[in-house]
mmCIF file of C-alpha atoms in Angstrom:
data_model
loop_
_atom_site.group_PDB
_atom_site.id
_atom_site.type_symbol
_atom_site.label_atom_id
_atom_site.label_comp_id
_atom_site.label_asym_id
_atom_site.label_seq_id
_atom_site.Cartn_x
_atom_site.Cartn_y
_atom_site.Cartn_z
ATOM 1 C CA MET A 122 2.706 -21.763 -5.243
ATOM 2 C CA ARG A 123 1.302 -21.227 -8.658
ATOM 3 C CA ARG A 124 -2.000 -19.782 -8.612
ATOM 4 C CA ILE A 125 -2.925 -20.217 -12.209
ATOM 5 C CA LEU A 126 -2.152 -23.047 -14.778
ATOM 6 C CA PRO A 127 0.899 -22.355 -16.764
ATOM 7 C CA MET A 128 -0.874 -23.563 -20.021
ATOM 8 C CA LEU A 129 -3.389 -20.732 -19.511
ATOM 9 C CA PHE A 130 -0.979 -17.984 -18.641
ATOM 10 C CA PRO A 131 -0.075 -16.718 -22.183
ATOM 11 C CA LEU A 132 -3.706 -16.349 -22.896
ATOM 12 C CA MET A 133 -4.437 -14.292 -19.733
ATOM 13 C CA LEU A 134 -1.478 -12.009 -20.471
ATOM 14 C CA GLY A 135 -2.528 -11.121 -23.958
ATOM 15 C CA ALA A 136 1.194 -11.080 -25.116
ATOM 16 C CA CYS A 137 0.543 -11.460 -28.663
ATOM 17 C CA GLY A 138 -1.027 -8.208 -29.503
ATOM 18 C CA GLN A 139 -4.379 -8.832 -27.909
ATOM 19 C CA ALA A 140 -4.435 -6.854 -24.737
ATOM 20 C CA ALA A 141 -7.259 -7.695 -22.427
ATOM 21 C CA ALA A 142 -9.664 -5.040 -21.653
ATOM 22 C CA PRO A 143 -8.546 -3.153 -18.421
ATOM 23 C CA VAL A 144 -10.620 -4.259 -15.590
ATOM 24 C CA THR A 145 -9.392 -1.245 -13.487
ATOM 25 C CA PRO A 146 -10.977 2.063 -14.657
ATOM 26 C CA ALA A 147 -8.522 5.048 -14.655
ATOM 27 C CA SER A 148 -11.405 6.871 -13.051
ATOM 28 C CA LEU A 149 -10.390 5.469 -9.801
ATOM 29 C CA LEU A 150 -7.539 8.006 -9.742
ATOM 30 C CA ARG A 151 -9.590 11.179 -8.825
ATOM 31 C CA GLY A 152 -8.240 14.496 -8.257
ATOM 32 C CA TYR A 153 -4.842 16.188 -8.706
ATOM 33 C CA VAL A 154 -1.980 14.010 -7.005
ATOM 34 C CA ARG A 155 0.332 15.787 -4.687
ATOM 35 C CA GLY A 156 2.735 13.006 -4.118
ATOM 36 C CA ILE A 157 5.958 12.542 -2.312
ATOM 37 C CA ASP A 158 8.220 9.583 -2.484
ATOM 38 C CA LEU A 159 9.363 8.734 1.110
ATOM 39 C CA SER A 160 11.019 5.314 0.346
ATOM 40 C CA GLU A 161 14.126 6.273 2.590
ATOM 41 C CA ALA A 162 12.134 7.996 5.345
ATOM 42 C CA ARG A 163 11.511 4.860 7.661
ATOM 43 C CA GLY A 164 15.034 3.737 7.475
ATOM 44 C CA ALA A 165 16.394 7.211 8.295
ATOM 45 C CA GLU A 166 14.051 7.630 11.300
ATOM 46 C CA LEU A 167 15.063 4.052 12.712
ATOM 47 C CA ALA A 168 18.649 5.222 12.119
ATOM 48 C CA GLY A 169 17.960 8.347 14.450
ATOM 49 C CA VAL A 170 17.219 10.931 12.012
ATOM 50 C CA GLN A 171 14.665 13.460 13.531
ATOM 51 C CA PHE A 172 12.741 15.247 10.727
ATOM 52 C CA ARG A 173 11.699 18.795 11.519
ATOM 53 C CA ASP A 174 8.998 20.918 10.222
ATOM 54 C CA ARG A 175 9.443 24.487 8.925
ATOM 55 C CA ASP A 176 9.096 25.771 12.552
ATOM 56 C CA GLY A 177 11.632 23.223 13.983
ATOM 57 C CA THR A 178 9.028 20.831 15.423
ATOM 58 C CA VAL A 179 10.253 17.284 15.399
ATOM 59 C CA LYS A 180 7.670 15.015 13.524
ATOM 60 C CA PRO A 181 7.732 11.925 11.524
ATOM 61 C CA ALA A 182 8.557 12.816 7.677
ATOM 62 C CA ALA A 183 5.265 11.320 6.551
ATOM 63 C CA GLN A 184 3.320 13.593 9.107
ATOM 64 C CA ILE A 185 5.305 16.711 7.842
ATOM 65 C CA ALA A 186 4.338 15.708 4.312
ATOM 66 C CA ALA A 187 0.676 15.353 5.247
ATOM 67 C CA ASP A 188 0.533 18.650 7.121
ATOM 68 C CA HIS A 189 1.865 20.375 4.037
ATOM 69 C CA HIS A 190 -1.034 18.807 1.863
ATOM 70 C CA PHE A 191 0.802 16.006 0.197
ATOM 71 C CA ASP A 192 -1.939 13.365 -0.250
ATOM 72 C CA TRP A 193 -0.045 10.591 -1.878
ATOM 73 C CA VAL A 194 3.096 8.606 -0.785
ATOM 74 C CA ARG A 195 5.268 6.530 -3.072
ATOM 75 C CA VAL A 196 7.253 3.671 -1.700
ATOM 76 C CA ARG A 197 9.423 1.419 -3.786
ATOM 77 C CA LEU A 198 9.784 -2.480 -3.158
ATOM 78 C CA MET A 199 12.811 -4.456 -3.922
ATOM 79 C CA ILE A 200 13.417 -8.287 -4.252
ATOM 80 C CA ASP A 201 16.198 -9.379 -1.779
ATOM 81 C CA PRO A 202 17.516 -5.732 -1.932
ATOM 82 C CA GLY A 203 21.220 -4.880 -1.634
ATOM 83 C CA GLY A 204 24.523 -4.712 -3.457
ATOM 84 C CA ASP A 205 26.816 -7.717 -4.145
ATOM 85 C CA ASP A 206 29.364 -6.070 -1.856
ATOM 86 C CA GLY A 207 27.133 -6.037 1.128
ATOM 87 C CA LYS A 208 26.317 -2.248 0.974
ATOM 88 C CA ASN A 209 22.667 -1.277 0.983
ATOM 89 C CA TYR A 210 22.964 1.740 -1.469
ATOM 90 C CA ALA A 211 19.554 2.927 0.115
ATOM 91 C CA LEU A 212 17.855 -0.235 -0.940
ATOM 92 C CA LEU A 213 16.201 -0.843 2.486
ATOM 93 C CA GLN A 214 12.837 -1.654 1.029
ATOM 94 C CA ASP A 215 12.000 -5.348 1.589
ATOM 95 C CA LEU A 216 8.417 -6.438 2.136
ATOM 96 C CA PRO A 217 8.320 -5.905 5.956
ATOM 97 C CA TYR A 218 9.708 -2.452 5.516
ATOM 98 C CA VAL A 219 7.128 -1.556 2.876
ATOM 99 C CA LYS A 220 4.335 -3.093 4.899
ATOM 100 C CA ALA A 221 5.232 -0.702 7.816
ATOM 101 C CA ALA A 222 5.743 2.252 5.624
ATOM 102 C CA VAL A 223 2.513 1.901 3.772
ATOM 103 C CA LYS A 224 0.463 1.307 6.969
ATOM 104 C CA ASP A 225 2.174 4.443 8.569
ATOM 105 C CA ALA A 226 1.183 6.593 5.367
ATOM 106 C CA LYS A 227 -2.296 5.227 5.290
ATOM 107 C CA SER A 228 -2.737 5.908 9.104
ATOM 108 C CA ARG A 229 -2.080 9.608 8.227
ATOM 109 C CA GLY A 230 -4.827 9.662 5.661
ATOM 110 C CA MET A 231 -2.623 9.358 2.618
ATOM 111 C CA LYS A 232 -2.905 7.269 -0.525
ATOM 112 C CA VAL A 233 -0.014 5.084 -1.581
ATOM 113 C CA LEU A 234 1.625 4.450 -4.956
ATOM 114 C CA LEU A 235 3.541 1.136 -4.732
ATOM 115 C CA ASP A 236 6.692 1.104 -6.873
ATOM 116 C CA LEU A 237 7.607 -2.577 -7.924
ATOM 117 C CA HIS A 238 11.272 -2.524 -8.997
ATOM 118 C CA TYR A 239 11.332 -6.360 -9.749
ATOM 119 C CA SER A 240 15.140 -6.229 -8.968
ATOM 120 C CA HIS A 241 17.498 -6.275 -6.109
ATOM 121 C CA TRP A 242 19.114 -3.172 -7.375
ATOM 122 C CA TRP A 243 17.946 0.193 -8.655
ATOM 123 C CA ALA A 244 15.545 -0.128 -11.641
ATOM 124 C CA ASP A 245 16.259 2.831 -14.064
ATOM 125 C CA PRO A 246 17.042 3.183 -17.778
ATOM 126 C CA GLY A 247 20.438 1.668 -17.273
ATOM 127 C CA ASN A 248 19.782 -1.007 -14.746
ATOM 128 C CA GLN A 249 17.063 -3.634 -14.838
ATOM 129 C CA TRP A 250 18.711 -6.622 -13.379
ATOM 130 C CA THR A 251 16.862 -9.877 -12.772
ATOM 131 C CA PRO A 252 17.312 -10.931 -9.040
ATOM 132 C CA ALA A 253 19.229 -13.979 -8.191
ATOM 133 C CA ARG A 254 16.161 -15.974 -7.147
ATOM 134 C CA TRP A 255 14.864 -15.742 -10.819
ATOM 135 C CA LYS A 256 18.157 -15.827 -12.828
ATOM 136 C CA SER A 257 17.893 -19.585 -13.846
ATOM 137 C CA LEU A 258 14.160 -19.404 -14.988
ATOM 138 C CA SER A 259 12.984 -19.918 -18.536
ATOM 139 C CA THR A 260 11.120 -16.849 -19.885
ATOM 140 C CA ALA A 261 7.735 -18.805 -19.443
ATOM 141 C CA ASP A 262 8.599 -19.725 -15.952
ATOM 142 C CA LEU A 263 9.852 -16.085 -15.286
ATOM 143 C CA ARG A 264 6.322 -14.672 -16.373
ATOM 144 C CA VAL A 265 4.731 -17.062 -13.840
ATOM 145 C CA ALA A 266 7.146 -15.942 -11.113
ATOM 146 C CA VAL A 267 6.548 -12.259 -11.838
ATOM 147 C CA HIS A 268 2.765 -12.875 -11.699
ATOM 148 C CA ASP A 269 2.787 -14.996 -8.482
ATOM 149 C CA TYR A 270 5.233 -12.517 -6.680
ATOM 150 C CA THR A 271 3.196 -9.582 -7.572
ATOM 151 C CA ALA A 272 0.002 -11.340 -6.463
ATOM 152 C CA ASP A 273 1.567 -12.342 -3.250
ATOM 153 C CA VAL A 274 2.829 -8.823 -2.480
ATOM 154 C CA ILE A 275 -0.660 -7.329 -2.964
ATOM 155 C CA THR A 276 -2.276 -10.122 -0.910
ATOM 156 C CA GLN A 277 0.035 -9.697 1.898
ATOM 157 C CA LEU A 278 -0.389 -5.934 1.913
ATOM 158 C CA ARG A 279 -4.120 -6.161 1.752
ATOM 159 C CA ALA A 280 -4.050 -8.642 4.695
ATOM 160 C CA ALA A 281 -1.825 -6.223 6.866
ATOM 161 C CA GLY A 282 -4.169 -3.297 6.198
ATOM 162 C CA ALA A 283 -1.826 -1.783 3.670
ATOM 163 C CA ALA A 284 -3.508 -2.176 0.318
ATOM 164 C CA PRO A 285 -1.758 0.236 -2.277
ATOM 165 C CA ASP A 286 -4.108 2.769 -4.046
ATOM 166 C CA MET A 287 -1.976 2.490 -7.348
ATOM 167 C CA VAL A 288 0.896 0.191 -8.385
ATOM 168 C CA GLN A 289 3.701 0.658 -10.630
ATOM 169 C CA VAL A 290 4.720 -2.439 -12.506
ATOM 170 C CA GLY A 291 8.464 -1.627 -13.123
ATOM 171 C CA ASN A 292 10.433 1.621 -12.590
ATOM 172 C CA GLU A 293 11.700 3.717 -15.500
ATOM 173 C CA ILE A 294 11.431 0.724 -17.976
ATOM 174 C CA ASN A 295 12.350 2.539 -21.260
ATOM 175 C CA GLY A 296 14.564 -0.407 -22.307
ATOM 176 C CA GLY A 297 12.416 -3.221 -20.787
ATOM 177 C CA MET A 298 12.829 -4.906 -17.492
ATOM 178 C CA LEU A 299 14.205 -8.068 -15.980
ATOM 179 C CA TRP A 300 17.337 -8.188 -18.220
ATOM 180 C CA GLU A 301 18.213 -10.008 -20.323
ATOM 181 C CA PRO A 302 14.954 -11.826 -21.266
ATOM 182 C CA GLY A 303 12.876 -8.625 -20.805
ATOM 183 C CA ARG A 304 15.288 -6.261 -22.622
ATOM 184 C CA ILE A 305 13.778 -4.379 -25.579
ATOM 185 C CA VAL A 306 15.899 -5.296 -28.381
ATOM 186 C CA ASN A 307 15.572 -3.820 -32.014
ATOM 187 C CA ASP A 308 12.269 -2.246 -30.799
ATOM 188 C CA ASP A 309 10.824 -5.757 -30.337
ATOM 189 C CA MET A 310 8.631 -5.468 -27.134
ATOM 190 C CA THR A 311 6.981 -8.787 -27.202
ATOM 191 C CA THR A 312 8.780 -10.661 -24.504
ATOM 192 C CA PHE A 313 9.083 -7.357 -22.356
ATOM 193 C CA ALA A 314 5.257 -6.676 -22.692
ATOM 194 C CA SER A 315 4.383 -10.166 -21.648
ATOM 195 C CA LEU A 316 6.483 -9.996 -18.362
ATOM 196 C CA VAL A 317 4.777 -6.572 -17.674
ATOM 197 C CA ASN A 318 1.398 -8.107 -18.369
ATOM 198 C CA ALA A 319 2.292 -10.767 -15.907
ATOM 199 C CA GLY A 320 2.901 -8.230 -13.145
ATOM 200 C CA VAL A 321 -0.304 -6.345 -14.293
ATOM 201 C CA GLN A 322 -2.302 -9.421 -14.054
ATOM 202 C CA GLY A 323 -1.002 -10.207 -10.538
ATOM 203 C CA VAL A 324 -2.152 -6.855 -9.418
ATOM 204 C CA ARG A 325 -5.520 -7.428 -10.870
ATOM 205 C CA ASP A 326 -5.980 -10.992 -9.671
ATOM 206 C CA ALA A 327 -5.041 -10.138 -5.984
ATOM 207 C CA GLY A 328 -6.432 -6.544 -5.812
ATOM 208 C CA GLY A 329 -9.858 -7.605 -4.755
ATOM 209 C CA PRO A 330 -13.142 -6.563 -6.200
ATOM 210 C CA THR A 331 -11.675 -3.083 -7.307
ATOM 211 C CA PRO A 332 -8.100 -3.556 -8.055
ATOM 212 C CA PRO A 333 -5.802 -0.539 -7.832
ATOM 213 C CA PRO A 334 -4.918 1.226 -11.155
ATOM 214 C CA VAL A 335 -1.601 0.130 -12.587
ATOM 215 C CA MET A 336 1.010 2.653 -13.804
ATOM 216 C CA ILE A 337 3.552 2.105 -16.463
ATOM 217 C CA HIS A 338 6.568 4.393 -15.874
ATOM 218 C CA ILE A 339 9.354 5.422 -18.237
ATOM 219 C CA ALA A 340 11.972 8.140 -18.163
ATOM 220 C CA LYS A 341 11.840 9.121 -21.856
ATOM 221 C CA ILE A 342 10.415 12.583 -21.675
ATOM 222 C CA GLY A 343 12.876 14.805 -23.625
ATOM 223 C CA ASN A 344 10.850 14.233 -26.919
ATOM 224 C CA ALA A 345 7.112 14.284 -27.045
ATOM 225 C CA ALA A 346 7.020 12.295 -30.203
ATOM 226 C CA GLU A 347 9.447 9.589 -29.040
ATOM 227 C CA THR A 348 7.602 9.217 -25.625
ATOM 228 C CA THR A 349 4.285 8.854 -27.282
ATOM 229 C CA ALA A 350 5.760 6.368 -29.825
ATOM 230 C CA TRP A 351 7.007 4.231 -26.903
ATOM 231 C CA TYR A 352 3.421 3.781 -25.444
ATOM 232 C CA GLN A 353 2.092 3.088 -28.769
ATOM 233 C CA ALA A 354 4.628 0.424 -29.361
ATOM 234 C CA PHE A 355 4.140 -1.071 -25.939
ATOM 235 C CA ARG A 356 0.255 -1.151 -26.493
ATOM 236 C CA LYS A 357 0.673 -2.618 -29.887
ATOM 237 C CA ALA A 358 2.910 -5.493 -28.402
ATOM 238 C CA GLY A 359 -0.071 -6.234 -25.932
ATOM 239 C CA GLY A 360 1.199 -4.048 -22.963
ATOM 240 C CA GLN A 361 -1.581 -2.996 -20.408
ATOM 241 C CA PHE A 362 -1.706 0.071 -18.461
ATOM 242 C CA ASP A 363 -4.236 2.320 -16.679
ATOM 243 C CA VAL A 364 -1.912 5.411 -15.836
ATOM 244 C CA ILE A 365 1.110 6.893 -17.590
ATOM 245 C CA GLY A 366 4.031 7.929 -15.304
ATOM 246 C CA LEU A 367 6.974 9.793 -16.372
ATOM 247 C CA SER A 368 10.251 10.988 -14.812
ATOM 248 C CA TYR A 369 11.341 14.596 -15.393
ATOM 249 C CA TYR A 370 14.687 15.880 -14.062
ATOM 250 C CA PRO A 371 15.698 19.210 -15.798
ATOM 251 C CA MET A 372 19.382 18.299 -16.040
ATOM 252 C CA TRP A 373 18.539 15.139 -18.085
ATOM 253 C CA HIS A 374 15.099 15.662 -19.674
ATOM 254 C CA GLY A 375 15.121 19.370 -21.149
ATOM 255 C CA ASP A 376 13.065 22.348 -20.210
ATOM 256 C CA PHE A 377 9.423 23.018 -19.138
ATOM 257 C CA GLN A 378 8.400 23.255 -22.935
ATOM 258 C CA ASN A 379 9.558 19.640 -23.360
ATOM 259 C CA VAL A 380 7.660 18.294 -20.425
ATOM 260 C CA SER A 381 4.445 20.298 -21.463
ATOM 261 C CA ASP A 382 4.750 19.123 -24.907
ATOM 262 C CA THR A 383 5.069 15.473 -23.768
ATOM 263 C CA VAL A 384 2.133 15.543 -21.327
ATOM 264 C CA LYS A 385 -0.188 17.166 -23.940
ATOM 265 C CA ALA A 386 0.945 14.750 -26.633
ATOM 266 C CA LEU A 387 0.161 11.814 -24.406
ATOM 267 C CA ARG A 388 -3.155 13.314 -23.264
ATOM 268 C CA ALA A 389 -4.178 13.718 -26.919
ATOM 269 C CA GLU A 390 -3.286 10.115 -27.694
ATOM 270 C CA TYR A 391 -4.791 8.526 -24.647
ATOM 271 C CA PRO A 392 -7.505 11.024 -23.353
ATOM 272 C CA GLN A 393 -8.885 8.608 -20.870
ATOM 273 C CA THR A 394 -5.565 7.934 -19.332
ATOM 274 C CA PRO A 395 -4.154 9.927 -16.515
ATOM 275 C CA VAL A 396 -0.682 11.226 -17.010
ATOM 276 C CA LEU A 397 1.552 11.939 -13.993
ATOM 277 C CA LEU A 398 5.065 12.699 -13.143
ATOM 278 C CA ALA A 399 6.122 9.787 -11.006
ATOM 279 C CA GLU A 400 9.622 11.450 -10.192
ATOM 280 C CA THR A 401 11.009 14.913 -10.247
ATOM 281 C CA ALA A 402 13.460 16.635 -7.959
ATOM 282 C CA TYR A 403 15.582 19.871 -7.816
ATOM 283 C CA TYR A 404 18.436 21.222 -5.800
ATOM 284 C CA TRP A 405 18.201 23.223 -2.657
ATOM 285 C CA ASP A 406 22.036 23.342 -2.496
ATOM 286 C CA THR A 407 24.806 23.272 -5.021
ATOM 287 C CA ASN A 408 25.036 19.652 -6.165
ATOM 288 C CA GLU A 409 28.311 17.925 -5.856
ATOM 289 C CA VAL A 410 28.843 17.148 -9.559
ATOM 290 C CA GLY A 411 27.140 20.095 -11.247
ATOM 291 C CA TYR A 412 25.037 20.075 -14.378
ATOM 292 C CA LYS A 413 26.288 23.085 -16.326
ATOM 293 C CA ASP A 414 23.914 22.353 -19.139
ATOM 294 C CA ALA A 415 20.744 22.019 -17.151
ATOM 295 C CA GLN A 416 17.929 23.412 -19.262
ATOM 296 C CA VAL A 417 15.944 25.037 -16.305
ATOM 297 C CA PRO A 418 17.961 28.075 -14.934
ATOM 298 C CA TYR A 419 16.853 28.002 -11.245
ATOM 299 C CA PRO A 420 19.344 28.700 -8.527
ATOM 300 C CA GLN A 421 20.472 25.791 -6.568
ATOM 301 C CA THR A 422 19.174 27.372 -3.331
ATOM 302 C CA PRO A 423 16.058 26.629 -1.134
ATOM 303 C CA ALA A 424 14.225 29.655 -2.864
ATOM 304 C CA GLY A 425 15.290 28.103 -6.204
ATOM 305 C CA GLN A 426 14.029 24.772 -5.395
ATOM 306 C CA LEU A 427 10.583 26.261 -4.292
ATOM 307 C CA ALA A 428 10.252 28.262 -7.511
ATOM 308 C CA TYR A 429 11.165 25.195 -9.553
ATOM 309 C CA LEU A 430 8.558 23.178 -8.122
ATOM 310 C CA LYS A 431 5.723 25.847 -8.165
ATOM 311 C CA ASP A 432 6.404 26.459 -11.800
ATOM 312 C CA LEU A 433 6.749 22.881 -12.718
ATOM 313 C CA ASN A 434 3.442 22.247 -10.914
ATOM 314 C CA ALA A 435 1.674 25.098 -12.840
ATOM 315 C CA THR A 436 3.223 23.684 -16.075
ATOM 316 C CA ILE A 437 1.853 20.147 -15.530
ATOM 317 C CA ARG A 438 -1.526 21.291 -14.501
ATOM 318 C CA ALA A 439 -1.840 23.533 -17.639
ATOM 319 C CA ALA A 440 -0.807 20.609 -19.970
ATOM 320 C CA GLY A 441 -3.456 18.311 -18.372
ATOM 321 C CA GLY A 442 -1.308 16.246 -16.140
ATOM 322 C CA GLN A 443 -2.883 14.691 -12.996
ATOM 323 C CA GLY A 444 -0.107 15.217 -10.491
ATOM 324 C CA ILE A 445 3.417 15.045 -9.346
ATOM 325 C CA PHE A 446 5.586 12.799 -7.074
ATOM 326 C CA TYR A 447 8.692 14.400 -5.542
ATOM 327 C CA TRP A 448 11.457 11.768 -5.562
ATOM 328 C CA GLY A 449 14.040 11.234 -2.779
ATOM 329 C CA ALA A 450 12.267 13.734 -0.533
ATOM 330 C CA ALA A 451 13.592 12.326 2.848
ATOM 331 C CA TRP A 452 17.116 11.689 1.629
ATOM 332 C CA SER A 453 18.703 13.522 4.551
ATOM 333 C CA GLN A 454 21.679 12.766 6.859
ATOM 334 C CA SER A 455 22.431 9.805 4.659
ATOM 335 C CA PRO A 456 25.712 8.907 6.504
ATOM 336 C CA ARG A 457 23.402 7.550 9.334
ATOM 337 C CA TRP A 458 21.503 5.142 7.018
ATOM 338 C CA LEU A 459 23.252 4.824 3.714
ATOM 339 C CA THR A 460 26.187 2.472 3.147
ATOM 340 C CA SER A 461 27.694 2.713 -0.262
ATOM 341 C CA SER A 462 30.935 3.120 -2.224
ATOM 342 C CA TRP A 463 29.353 6.383 -3.836
ATOM 343 C CA THR A 464 31.657 9.171 -3.485
ATOM 344 C CA ASP A 465 28.899 11.614 -4.400
ATOM 345 C CA ASP A 466 25.646 11.888 -2.610
ATOM 346 C CA ASP A 467 23.876 14.070 -5.211
ATOM 347 C CA ALA A 468 20.553 13.064 -3.943
ATOM 348 C CA SER A 469 20.915 14.734 -0.538
ATOM 349 C CA ARG A 470 21.290 18.155 -2.345
ATOM 350 C CA ARG A 471 17.804 17.690 -3.897
ATOM 351 C CA SER A 472 15.655 16.405 -0.986
ATOM 352 C CA LEU A 473 12.924 18.142 0.859
ATOM 353 C CA PHE A 474 14.794 18.233 3.952
ATOM 354 C CA ASP A 475 18.237 19.892 4.463
ATOM 355 C CA ASP A 476 21.263 18.697 6.339
ATOM 356 C CA ASP A 477 19.569 19.315 9.666
ATOM 357 C CA ALA A 478 16.622 17.187 8.487
ATOM 358 C CA THR A 479 14.554 20.385 8.462
ATOM 359 C CA ALA A 480 12.003 20.756 5.789
ATOM 360 C CA THR A 481 12.925 23.194 2.952
ATOM 361 C CA PRO A 482 10.488 25.835 1.609
ATOM 362 C CA ALA A 483 9.707 23.539 -1.210
ATOM 363 C CA ILE A 484 7.734 21.305 1.028
ATOM 364 C CA ASP A 485 4.960 23.725 0.093
ATOM 365 C CA GLY A 486 5.869 23.674 -3.762
ATOM 366 C CA LEU A 487 2.673 21.682 -4.697
ATOM 367 C CA ASN A 488 0.107 23.806 -2.802
#
């Protein structure tokens, strides 16, 4: 059901360079964020994985995270998730799954970042595929669908006592989202920004009297000037955001000086806008592919993983960033819950739980 008249929709979106004034103050995001992505944890636990604290005590993964001072949980949400070959590729996160995961995190006193992928598949710089249910829509109807879907998700979560405390509209959307209509072509962000704004408006329409802040998340961190220019171009195209989210992985995004320079540049350009790392991770064991050219020379050991996270945390704080989310934290014993044709399960080498599902020392890396 459409909640707004289509003829009014473009005016609400501000897609022609006139971004509406944000109704969600960034000041709602208070304090330094110690975040952990537990998108896989519920699926792993349902499949029989028993997560263990450092002392060997069996506990839910979210409780272990809370006991080690993580105060935010990030959970992705997919649209009709899964691969065309019937394999789940760790994409377990439909709306019922996410409702349960968010309620569980909030019951443990943690806040929640909802990560909307707007895809049935992984959304990242190389993958932003429109789900089957929307493929035949015109761009105008796609904007309406994005708005209504987003508003419905927020409404259902609020009704279930699982209202998110912050929402990502899109995941690593450097090159746009909902390809092809939403792909950024020749630096033209007009259609892309209008689709993002549809999601932003959905969050604000359904978020109650104090809607949650909206994060716009990209993985373009290796160059401070280019990263800042991306947000400038997005804003110029009418794009709206309350929070800036970045991905940082040393094997792809350079050294700590790069991430420090990027955060400082964004804080200078947008002094009232929080900047966070929405994703990072590092290896507790030698990864199966190997990144010989990784810019941060930490050993791929439990001690090296801890040192990486502690030093990165200090770097982000010093640069003026407002927090970090650790990605893929519960990616342990994946043969129990992951069906895929991948021959390399690289993510299992950089989780915060080892092959016995026991927390690695880096569980304390953001303290």
